[in-house]
Short mmCIF file of C-alpha atoms and ligand atoms in Angstrom, two decimals:
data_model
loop_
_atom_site.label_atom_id
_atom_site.label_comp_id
_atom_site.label_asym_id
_atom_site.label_seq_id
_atom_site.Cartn_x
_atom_site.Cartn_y
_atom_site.Cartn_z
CA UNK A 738 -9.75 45.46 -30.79
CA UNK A 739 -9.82 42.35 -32.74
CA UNK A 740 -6.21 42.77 -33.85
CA UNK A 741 -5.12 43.12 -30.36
CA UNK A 742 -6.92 39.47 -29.53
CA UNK A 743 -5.93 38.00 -32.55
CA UNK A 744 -2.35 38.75 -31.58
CA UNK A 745 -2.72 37.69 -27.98
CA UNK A 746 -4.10 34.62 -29.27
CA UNK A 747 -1.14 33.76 -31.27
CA UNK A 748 0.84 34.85 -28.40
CA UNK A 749 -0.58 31.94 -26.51
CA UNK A 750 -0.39 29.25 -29.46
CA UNK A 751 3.07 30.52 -30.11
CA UNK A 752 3.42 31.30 -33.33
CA UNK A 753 3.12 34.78 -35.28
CA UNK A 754 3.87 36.74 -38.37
CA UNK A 755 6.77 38.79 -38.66
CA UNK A 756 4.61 41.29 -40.47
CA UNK A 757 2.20 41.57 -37.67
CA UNK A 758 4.45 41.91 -35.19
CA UNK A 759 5.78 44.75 -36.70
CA UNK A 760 2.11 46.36 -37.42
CA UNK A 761 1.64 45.50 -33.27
CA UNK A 762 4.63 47.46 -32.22
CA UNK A 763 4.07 50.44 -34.73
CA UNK A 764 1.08 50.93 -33.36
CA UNK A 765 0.03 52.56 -29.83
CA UNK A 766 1.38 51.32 -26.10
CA UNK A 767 1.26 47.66 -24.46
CA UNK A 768 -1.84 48.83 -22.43
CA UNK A 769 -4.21 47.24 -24.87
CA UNK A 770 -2.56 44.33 -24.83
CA UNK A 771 -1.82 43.21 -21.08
CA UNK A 772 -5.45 43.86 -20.89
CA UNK A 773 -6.74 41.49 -23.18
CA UNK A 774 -3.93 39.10 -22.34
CA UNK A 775 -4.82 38.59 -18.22
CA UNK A 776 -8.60 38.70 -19.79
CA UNK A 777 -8.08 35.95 -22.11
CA UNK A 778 -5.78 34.13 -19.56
CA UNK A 779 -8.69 34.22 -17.10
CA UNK A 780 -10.92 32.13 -19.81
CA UNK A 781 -8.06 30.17 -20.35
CA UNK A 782 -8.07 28.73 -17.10
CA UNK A 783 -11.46 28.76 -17.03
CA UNK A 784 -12.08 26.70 -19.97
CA UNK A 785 -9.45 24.46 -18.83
CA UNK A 786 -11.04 24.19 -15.01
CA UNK A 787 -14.32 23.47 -17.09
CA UNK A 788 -12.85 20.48 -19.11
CA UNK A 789 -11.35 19.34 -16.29
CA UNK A 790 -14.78 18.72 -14.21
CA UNK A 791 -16.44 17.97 -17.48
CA UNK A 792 -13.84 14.72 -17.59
CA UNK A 793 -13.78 14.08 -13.74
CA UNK A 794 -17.77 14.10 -13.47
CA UNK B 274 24.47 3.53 -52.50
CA UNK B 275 20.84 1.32 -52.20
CA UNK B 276 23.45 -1.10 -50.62
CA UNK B 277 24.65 1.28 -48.37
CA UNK B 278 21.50 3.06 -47.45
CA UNK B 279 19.80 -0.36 -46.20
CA UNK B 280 22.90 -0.99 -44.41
CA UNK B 281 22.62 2.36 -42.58
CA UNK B 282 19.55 1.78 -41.75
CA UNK B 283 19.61 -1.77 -40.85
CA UNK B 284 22.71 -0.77 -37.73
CA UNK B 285 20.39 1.76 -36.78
CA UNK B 286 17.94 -0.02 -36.21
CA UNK B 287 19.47 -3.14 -34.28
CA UNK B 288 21.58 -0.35 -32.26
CA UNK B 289 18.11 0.86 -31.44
CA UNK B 290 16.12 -2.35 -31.01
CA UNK B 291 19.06 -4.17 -29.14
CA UNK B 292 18.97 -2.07 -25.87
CA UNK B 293 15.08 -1.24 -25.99
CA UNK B 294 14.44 -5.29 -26.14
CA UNK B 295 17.14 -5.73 -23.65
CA UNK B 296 15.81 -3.04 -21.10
CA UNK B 297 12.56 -4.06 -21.12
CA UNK B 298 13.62 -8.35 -20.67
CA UNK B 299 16.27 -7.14 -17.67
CA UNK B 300 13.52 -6.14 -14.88
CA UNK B 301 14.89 -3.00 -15.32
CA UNK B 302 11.29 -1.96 -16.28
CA UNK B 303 8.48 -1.42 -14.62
CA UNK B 304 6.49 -4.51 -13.69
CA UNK B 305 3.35 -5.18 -15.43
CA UNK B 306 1.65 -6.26 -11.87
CA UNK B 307 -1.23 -7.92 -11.07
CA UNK B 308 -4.31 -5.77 -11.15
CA UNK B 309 -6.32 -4.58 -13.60
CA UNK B 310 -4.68 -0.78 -12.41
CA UNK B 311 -1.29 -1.72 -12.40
CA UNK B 312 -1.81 -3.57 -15.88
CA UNK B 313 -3.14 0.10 -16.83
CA UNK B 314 -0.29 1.89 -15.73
CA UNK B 315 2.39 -0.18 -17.69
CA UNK B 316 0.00 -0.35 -20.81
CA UNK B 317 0.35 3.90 -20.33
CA UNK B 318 4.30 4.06 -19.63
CA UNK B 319 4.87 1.33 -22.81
CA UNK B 320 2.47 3.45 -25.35
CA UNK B 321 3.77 6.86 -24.24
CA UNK B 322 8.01 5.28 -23.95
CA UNK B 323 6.78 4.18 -27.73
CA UNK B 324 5.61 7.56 -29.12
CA UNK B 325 8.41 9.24 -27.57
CA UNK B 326 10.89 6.58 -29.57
CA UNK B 327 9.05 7.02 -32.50
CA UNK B 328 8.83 11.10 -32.12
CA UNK B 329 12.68 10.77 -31.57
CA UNK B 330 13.17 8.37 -34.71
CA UNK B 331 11.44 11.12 -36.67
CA UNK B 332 13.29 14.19 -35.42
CA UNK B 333 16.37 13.07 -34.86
CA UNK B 334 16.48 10.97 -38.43
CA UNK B 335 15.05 13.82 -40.09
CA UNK B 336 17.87 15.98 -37.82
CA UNK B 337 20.71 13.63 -38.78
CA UNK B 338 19.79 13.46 -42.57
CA UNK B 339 19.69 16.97 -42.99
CA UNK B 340 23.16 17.23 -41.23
CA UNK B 341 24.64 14.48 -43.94
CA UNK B 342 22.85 15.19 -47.11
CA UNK B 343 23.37 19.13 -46.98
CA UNK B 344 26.54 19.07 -45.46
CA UNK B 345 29.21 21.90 -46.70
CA UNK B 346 31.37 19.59 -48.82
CA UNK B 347 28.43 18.71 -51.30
CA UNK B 348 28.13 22.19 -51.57
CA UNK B 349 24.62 22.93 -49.98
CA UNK B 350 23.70 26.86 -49.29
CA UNK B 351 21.97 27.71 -46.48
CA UNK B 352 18.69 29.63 -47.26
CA UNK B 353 18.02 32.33 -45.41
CA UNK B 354 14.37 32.82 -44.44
CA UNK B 355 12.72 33.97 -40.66
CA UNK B 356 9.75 32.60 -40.47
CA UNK B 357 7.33 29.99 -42.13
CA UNK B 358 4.34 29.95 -40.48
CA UNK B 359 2.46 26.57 -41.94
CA UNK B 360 5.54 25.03 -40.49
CA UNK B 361 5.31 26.35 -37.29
CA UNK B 362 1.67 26.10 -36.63
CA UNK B 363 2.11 22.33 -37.58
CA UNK B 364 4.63 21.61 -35.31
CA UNK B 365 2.47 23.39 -32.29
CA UNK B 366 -0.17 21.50 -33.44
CA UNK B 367 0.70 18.02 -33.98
CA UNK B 368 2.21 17.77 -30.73
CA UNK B 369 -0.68 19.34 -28.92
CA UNK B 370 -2.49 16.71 -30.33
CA UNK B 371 -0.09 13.93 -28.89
CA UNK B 372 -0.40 15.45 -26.07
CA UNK B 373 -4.34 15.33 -25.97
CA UNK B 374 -4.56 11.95 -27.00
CA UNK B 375 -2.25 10.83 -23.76
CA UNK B 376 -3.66 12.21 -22.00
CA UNK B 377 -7.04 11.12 -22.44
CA UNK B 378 -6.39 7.61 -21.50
CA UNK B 379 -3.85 8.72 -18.43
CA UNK B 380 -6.65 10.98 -17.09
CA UNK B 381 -9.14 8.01 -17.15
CA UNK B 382 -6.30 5.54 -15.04
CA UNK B 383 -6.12 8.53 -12.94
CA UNK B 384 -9.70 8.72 -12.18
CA UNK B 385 -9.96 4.40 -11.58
CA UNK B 386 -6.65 5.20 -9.17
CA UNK B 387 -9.07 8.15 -6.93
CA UNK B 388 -11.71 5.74 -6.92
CA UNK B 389 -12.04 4.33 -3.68
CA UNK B 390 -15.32 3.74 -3.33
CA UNK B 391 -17.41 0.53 -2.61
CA UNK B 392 -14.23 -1.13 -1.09
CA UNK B 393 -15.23 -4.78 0.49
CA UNK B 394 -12.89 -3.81 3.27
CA UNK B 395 -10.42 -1.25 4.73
CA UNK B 396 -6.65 -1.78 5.83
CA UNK B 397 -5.35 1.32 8.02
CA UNK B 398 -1.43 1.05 6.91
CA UNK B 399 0.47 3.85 9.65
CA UNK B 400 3.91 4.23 8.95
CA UNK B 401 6.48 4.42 12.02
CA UNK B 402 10.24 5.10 12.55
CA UNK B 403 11.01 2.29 10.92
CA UNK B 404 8.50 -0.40 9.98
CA UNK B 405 4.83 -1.01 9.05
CA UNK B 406 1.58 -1.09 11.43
CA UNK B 407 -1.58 -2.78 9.60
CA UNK B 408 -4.87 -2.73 11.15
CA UNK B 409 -7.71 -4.47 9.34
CA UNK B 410 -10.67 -2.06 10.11
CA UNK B 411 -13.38 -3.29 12.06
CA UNK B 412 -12.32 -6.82 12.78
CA UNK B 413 -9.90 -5.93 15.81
CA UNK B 414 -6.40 -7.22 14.23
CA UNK B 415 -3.39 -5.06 13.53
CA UNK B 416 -0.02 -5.63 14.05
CA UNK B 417 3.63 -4.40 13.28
CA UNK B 418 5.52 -5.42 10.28
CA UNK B 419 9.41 -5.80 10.96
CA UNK B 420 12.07 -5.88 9.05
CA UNK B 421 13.03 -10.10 9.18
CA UNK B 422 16.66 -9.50 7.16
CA UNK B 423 19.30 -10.67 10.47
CA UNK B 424 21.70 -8.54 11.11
CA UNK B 425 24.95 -10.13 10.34
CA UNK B 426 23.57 -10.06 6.82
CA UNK B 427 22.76 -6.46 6.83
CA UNK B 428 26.71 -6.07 8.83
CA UNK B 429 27.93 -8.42 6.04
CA UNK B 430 28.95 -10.98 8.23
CA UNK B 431 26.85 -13.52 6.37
CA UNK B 432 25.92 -14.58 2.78
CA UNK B 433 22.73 -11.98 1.91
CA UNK B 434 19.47 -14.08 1.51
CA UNK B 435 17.30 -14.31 -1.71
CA UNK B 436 14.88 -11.01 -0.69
CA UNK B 437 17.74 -8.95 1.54
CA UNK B 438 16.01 -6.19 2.62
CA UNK B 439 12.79 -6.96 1.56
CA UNK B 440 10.95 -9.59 3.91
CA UNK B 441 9.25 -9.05 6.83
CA UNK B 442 8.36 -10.97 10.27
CA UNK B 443 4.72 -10.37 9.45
CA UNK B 444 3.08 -9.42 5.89
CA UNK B 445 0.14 -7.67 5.40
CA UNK B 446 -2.67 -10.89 4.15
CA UNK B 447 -4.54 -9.75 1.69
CA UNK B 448 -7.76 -11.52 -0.02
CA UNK B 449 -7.50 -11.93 -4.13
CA UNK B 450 -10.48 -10.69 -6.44
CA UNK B 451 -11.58 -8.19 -3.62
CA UNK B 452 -11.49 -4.37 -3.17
CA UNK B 453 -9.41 -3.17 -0.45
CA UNK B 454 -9.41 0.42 0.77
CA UNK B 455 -6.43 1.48 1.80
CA UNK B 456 -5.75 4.19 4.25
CA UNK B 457 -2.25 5.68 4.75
CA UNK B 458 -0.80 7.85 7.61
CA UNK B 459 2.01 8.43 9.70
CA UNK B 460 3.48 8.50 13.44
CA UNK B 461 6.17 10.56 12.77
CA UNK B 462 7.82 11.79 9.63
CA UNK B 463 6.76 11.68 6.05
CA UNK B 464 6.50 7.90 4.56
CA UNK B 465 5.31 6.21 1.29
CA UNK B 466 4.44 2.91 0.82
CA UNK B 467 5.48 1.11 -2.41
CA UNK B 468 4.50 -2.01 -3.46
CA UNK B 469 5.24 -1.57 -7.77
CA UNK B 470 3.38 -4.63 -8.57
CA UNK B 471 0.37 -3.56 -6.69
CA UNK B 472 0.58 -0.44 -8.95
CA UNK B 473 0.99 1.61 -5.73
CA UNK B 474 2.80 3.86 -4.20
CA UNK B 475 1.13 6.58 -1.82
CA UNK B 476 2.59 8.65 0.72
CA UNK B 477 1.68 8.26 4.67
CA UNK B 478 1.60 11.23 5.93
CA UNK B 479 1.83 12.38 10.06
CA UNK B 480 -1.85 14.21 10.68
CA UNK B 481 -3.12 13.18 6.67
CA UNK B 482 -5.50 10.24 5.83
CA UNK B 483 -4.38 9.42 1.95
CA UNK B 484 -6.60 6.63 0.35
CA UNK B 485 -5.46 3.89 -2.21
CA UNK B 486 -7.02 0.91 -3.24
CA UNK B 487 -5.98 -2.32 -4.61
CA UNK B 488 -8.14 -5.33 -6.15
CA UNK B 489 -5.37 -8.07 -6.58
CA UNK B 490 -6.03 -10.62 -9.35
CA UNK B 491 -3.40 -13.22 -8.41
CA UNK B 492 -1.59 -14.99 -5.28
CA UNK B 493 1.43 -14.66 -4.40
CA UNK B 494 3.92 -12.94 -2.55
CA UNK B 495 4.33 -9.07 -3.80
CA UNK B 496 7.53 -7.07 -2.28
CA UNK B 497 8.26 -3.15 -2.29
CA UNK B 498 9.71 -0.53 0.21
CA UNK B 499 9.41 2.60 2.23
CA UNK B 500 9.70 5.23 -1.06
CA UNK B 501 10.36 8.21 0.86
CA UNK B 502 13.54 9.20 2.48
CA UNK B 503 12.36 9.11 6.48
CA UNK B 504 15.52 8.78 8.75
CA UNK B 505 18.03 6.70 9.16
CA UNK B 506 16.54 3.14 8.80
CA UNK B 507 14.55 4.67 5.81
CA UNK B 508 15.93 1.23 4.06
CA UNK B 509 15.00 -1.20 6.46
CA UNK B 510 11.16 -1.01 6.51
CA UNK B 511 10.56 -3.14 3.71
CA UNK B 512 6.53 -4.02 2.58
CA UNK B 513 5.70 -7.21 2.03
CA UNK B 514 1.84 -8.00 0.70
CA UNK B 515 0.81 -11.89 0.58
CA UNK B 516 -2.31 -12.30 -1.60
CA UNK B 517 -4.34 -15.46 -0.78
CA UNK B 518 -7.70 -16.62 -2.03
CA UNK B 519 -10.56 -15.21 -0.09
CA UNK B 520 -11.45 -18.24 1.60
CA UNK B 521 -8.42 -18.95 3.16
CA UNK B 522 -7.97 -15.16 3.70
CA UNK B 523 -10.75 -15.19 5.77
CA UNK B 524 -9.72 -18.38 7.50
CA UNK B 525 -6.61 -16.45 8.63
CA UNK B 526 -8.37 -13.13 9.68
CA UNK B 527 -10.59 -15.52 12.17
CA UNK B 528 -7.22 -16.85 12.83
CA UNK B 529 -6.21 -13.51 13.84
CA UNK B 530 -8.93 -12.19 15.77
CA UNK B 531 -9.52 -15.29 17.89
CA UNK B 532 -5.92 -14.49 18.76
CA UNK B 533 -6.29 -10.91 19.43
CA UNK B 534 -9.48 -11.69 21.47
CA UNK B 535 -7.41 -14.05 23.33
CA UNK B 536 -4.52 -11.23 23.94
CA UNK B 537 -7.32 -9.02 24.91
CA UNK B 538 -8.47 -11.81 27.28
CA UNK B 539 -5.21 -12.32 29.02
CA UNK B 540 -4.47 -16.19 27.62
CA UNK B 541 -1.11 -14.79 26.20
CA UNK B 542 0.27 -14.52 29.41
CA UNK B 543 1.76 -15.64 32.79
CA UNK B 544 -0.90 -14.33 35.55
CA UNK B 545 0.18 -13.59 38.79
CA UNK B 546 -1.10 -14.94 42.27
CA UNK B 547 -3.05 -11.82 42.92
CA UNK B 548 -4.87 -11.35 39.76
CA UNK B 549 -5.95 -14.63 39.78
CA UNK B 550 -7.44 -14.36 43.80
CA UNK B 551 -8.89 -11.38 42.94
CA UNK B 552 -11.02 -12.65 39.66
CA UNK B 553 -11.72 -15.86 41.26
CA UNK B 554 -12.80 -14.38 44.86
CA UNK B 555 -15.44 -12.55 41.96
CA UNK B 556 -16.20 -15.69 40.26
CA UNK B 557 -16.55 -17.36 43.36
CA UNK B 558 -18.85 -14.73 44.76
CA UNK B 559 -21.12 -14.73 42.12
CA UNK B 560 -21.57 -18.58 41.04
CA UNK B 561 -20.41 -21.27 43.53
CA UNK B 562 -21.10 -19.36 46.47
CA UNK B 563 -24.94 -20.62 46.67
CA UNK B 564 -24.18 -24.33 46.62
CA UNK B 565 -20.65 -24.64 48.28
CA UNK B 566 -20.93 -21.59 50.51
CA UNK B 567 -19.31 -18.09 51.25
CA UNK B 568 -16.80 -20.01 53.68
CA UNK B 569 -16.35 -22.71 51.22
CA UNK B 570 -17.91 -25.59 53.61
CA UNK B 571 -20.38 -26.51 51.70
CA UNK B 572 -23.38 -28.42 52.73
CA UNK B 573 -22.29 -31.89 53.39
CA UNK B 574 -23.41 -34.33 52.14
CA UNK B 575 -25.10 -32.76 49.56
CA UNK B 576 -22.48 -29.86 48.76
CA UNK B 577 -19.04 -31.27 49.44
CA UNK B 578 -16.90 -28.67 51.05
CA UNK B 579 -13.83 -27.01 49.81
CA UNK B 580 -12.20 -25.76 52.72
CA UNK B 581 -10.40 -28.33 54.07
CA UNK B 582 -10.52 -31.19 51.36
CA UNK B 583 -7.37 -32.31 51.56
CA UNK B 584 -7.91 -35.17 49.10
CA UNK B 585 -8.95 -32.23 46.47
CA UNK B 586 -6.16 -30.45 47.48
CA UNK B 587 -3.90 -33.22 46.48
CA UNK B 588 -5.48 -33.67 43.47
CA UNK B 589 -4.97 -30.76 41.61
CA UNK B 590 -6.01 -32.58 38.00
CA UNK B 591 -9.12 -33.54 39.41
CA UNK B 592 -9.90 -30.12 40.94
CA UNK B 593 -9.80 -28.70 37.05
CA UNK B 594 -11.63 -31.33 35.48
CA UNK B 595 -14.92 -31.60 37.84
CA UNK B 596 -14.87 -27.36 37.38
CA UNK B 597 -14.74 -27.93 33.49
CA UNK B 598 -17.13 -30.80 33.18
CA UNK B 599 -18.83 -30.88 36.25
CA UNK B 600 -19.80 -33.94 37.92
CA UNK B 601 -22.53 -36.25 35.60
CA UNK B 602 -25.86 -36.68 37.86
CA UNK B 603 -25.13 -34.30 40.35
CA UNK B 604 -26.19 -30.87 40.88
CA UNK B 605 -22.42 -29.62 40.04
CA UNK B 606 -22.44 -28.48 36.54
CA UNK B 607 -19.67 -28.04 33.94
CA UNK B 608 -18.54 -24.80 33.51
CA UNK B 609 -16.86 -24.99 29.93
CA UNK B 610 -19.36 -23.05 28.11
CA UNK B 611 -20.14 -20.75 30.69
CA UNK B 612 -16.94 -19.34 31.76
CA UNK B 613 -14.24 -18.13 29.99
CA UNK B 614 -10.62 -19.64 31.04
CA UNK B 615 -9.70 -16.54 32.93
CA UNK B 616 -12.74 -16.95 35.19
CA UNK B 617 -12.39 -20.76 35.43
CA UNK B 618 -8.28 -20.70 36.24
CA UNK B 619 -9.08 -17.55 38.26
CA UNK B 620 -11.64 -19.55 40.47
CA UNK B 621 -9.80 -22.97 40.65
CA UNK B 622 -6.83 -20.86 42.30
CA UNK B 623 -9.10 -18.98 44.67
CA UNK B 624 -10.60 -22.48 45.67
CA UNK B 625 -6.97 -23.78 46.25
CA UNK B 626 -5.62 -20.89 48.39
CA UNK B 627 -8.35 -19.63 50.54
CA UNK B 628 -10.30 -20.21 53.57
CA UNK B 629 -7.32 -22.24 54.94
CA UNK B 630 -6.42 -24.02 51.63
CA UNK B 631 -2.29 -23.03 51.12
CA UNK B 632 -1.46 -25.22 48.39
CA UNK B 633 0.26 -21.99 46.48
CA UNK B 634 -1.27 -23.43 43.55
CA UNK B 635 -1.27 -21.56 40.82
CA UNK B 636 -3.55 -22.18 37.64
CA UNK B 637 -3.14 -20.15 34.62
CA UNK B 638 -5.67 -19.58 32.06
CA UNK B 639 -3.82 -20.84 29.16
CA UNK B 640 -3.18 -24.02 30.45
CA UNK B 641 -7.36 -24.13 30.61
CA UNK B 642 -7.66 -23.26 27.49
CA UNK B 643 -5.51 -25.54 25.72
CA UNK B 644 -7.03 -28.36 28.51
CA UNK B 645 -10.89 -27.06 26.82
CA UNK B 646 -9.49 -27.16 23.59
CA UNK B 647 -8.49 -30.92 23.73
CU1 CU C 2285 9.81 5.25 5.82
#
């Protein structure tokens, strides 16, 4: 569970480990991780919507 | 090799600073305008333009370094590795971080540009196929704003004047040191109006309201264009904004409205014999009737009559005068103050062609006016 954010995480910043790329596709399907990725993508744009009234208010 | 090194380094840098310095001295830049938001804007464009030069000093010196001091014939090996993480979370970082730091200041401009409240007054700007209407809310004057370039210029039959293009019959007046609320929309197709040293440019839209504001700091005569593609004279509805001081700004606007009032009123123009016989047959009814009579004899010899007079008739000068002064120590007053030129011309007329009277005089209500104004 917390691998599978930590990796969607980096997906977003960009950058990741060879090594735990390779642990991420050795192990189980993509289901776990679409999930968390539209998930964290949802606070994404929420956090963003939230700065963004934060600076316009 | 010091020698050369500073050399290198010394063409680089004049090949750099030679067409930055001469860019930005050319007008090819953007103008630093005169408002506090347009002064914003070009303080934003120079410190971003400046940490993009530097950001492409670093990468491409560090790019073009790497090229000529491990190049092939010195006998440099490439290194194989895939990945380096510190590296790569730096370089995600530090420019997420430029980034930020933009756009903190840009987001605040942005905000000042929204900001449209607490205007001191409101100019509706509608765009048309192919020029300008301004109407200064609330005080009853708009007008059209023509392209003033003649056409054998624009046909290049004639030598093209200092602003081709870019002057106008009438500009839009605008008062320094006060905050103007603009409003932009359209009568047909999609416009923008663009006025760079205003720090504007806003598109007026058919069926949209946009709003824009400006708070000029200095007079003087500010030029810009239609910015959006809109037909075929797209080029030849030029904006022109003159910025006066307030006083004399709102010398003009009185200016302006006494003129519309007087359009409104009819002064502008040539009235015809029927108008006037109507209006003064009304003007008539109402306020000479009680004295000189519904038939127009009068009561000699208190109320001289008007039917008839011929030495009035001849007399047509006198005939205006006595109606706008009256007559001093008789019961005939002046009517100056208490009718407006339409009325008075209106009446004189009426008294000149009815009940008999067939001078075919007509008198026309500007000619009062200017005789009241005297
Ligand atoms: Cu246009």
């Amino acid at each position: 569970m917390w691998r599978v954010i930590a990796s969607v995480l980096a997906a977003f910043f960009g950058v990741q480990k060879e090594s735990r790329r390779q642990e991420d596709f050795s192990r189980g399907g993509a289901g776990p991780f679409i999930v968390a990725g539209v998930l964290l993508a949802i606070v994404l744009v929420a956090l963003i919507a939230l700065v963004a009234t934060l600076a316009a208010g | 090799m010091r020698i050369r090194k500073r050399l290198v380094w010394t063409a680089s840098g004049a090949a750099l600073a030679v067409p930055v310095s001469g860019a930005l001295a050319s007008g090819w830049n953007m103008p630093v305008g005169v408002t506090d938001l347009s002064r914003d804007i070009h303080g934003l464009h120079m410190a971003i333009f400046w940490i993009c030069v530097v950001i492409g000093i670093v990468v491409f010196g560090a790019f073009f370094y790497s090229l000529f001091r491990y190049r092939r014939s010195r006998g440099a090996r490439p290194s194989h590795f895939r990945e380096h993480t510190t590296v790569e979370v730096i370089w995600t970082i530090v420019p997420l971080l430029i980034l930020v730091a933009i756009a903190i200041p840009a987001t605040a401009t942005l905000k000042a540009m929204y900001d449209t409240s607490e205007a001191d007054m409101e100019v509706l700007i509608t765009g048309q196929q192919w020029r300008w209407r301004y109407e200064y809310r609330g005080e009853d004057v708009a007008f059209l704003s023509n392209l003033a370039t003649p056409r054998e210029q624009i046909a290049g039959q004639g030598k093209k004047g200092e602003h081709y293009l870019r002057e106008v019959d009438e500009p839009l007046v605008l008062p320094v040191g006060r905050k103007v609320r603009l409003l932009l929309t359209s009568d047909d197709v999609i416009h923008s109006w663009w006025v760079p040293e205003l720090g504007v440019k806003q598109d007026a839209m058919p069926g949209f309201v946009n709003e824009n504001w400006v708070r000029i700091n200095e007079p003087g005569t500010y030029r810009g264009q239609c910015a959006e593609l809109c037909g075929r004279d797209h080029g030849f509805m030029p904006v022109v904004v003159e910025a006066v001081a307030p006083e004399r700004f709102d010398g003009w606007l009185a200016e302006r409205r006494a003129a519309a009032a007087e359009a409104a009123m009819g002064l502008d123009r040539d009235w015809a014999m029927d108008e006037l016989m109507e209006r003064g047959e009304q003007v008539y009814g109402t306020i000479c009737v009680s004295c000189h009579q519904p038939d127009g004899r009068g009561n000699p010899p208190v109320f001289p009559a008007l039917a008839g007079n011929q030495t009035l008739m001849d007399d047509r000068a006198r005939h205006i005068e006595t109606v706008i002064n009256g007559v001093a120590g008789s019961a005939m007053p002046a009517f100056r103050n208490t009718l407006n030129p339409v009325e008075i011309a209106a009446v004189i007329t009426y008294e000149r062609n009815a009940w008999g009277n067939e001078t075919g005089d007509r008198v026309q209500p500007s000619a009062i006016a200017e005789r009241i104004a005297e």
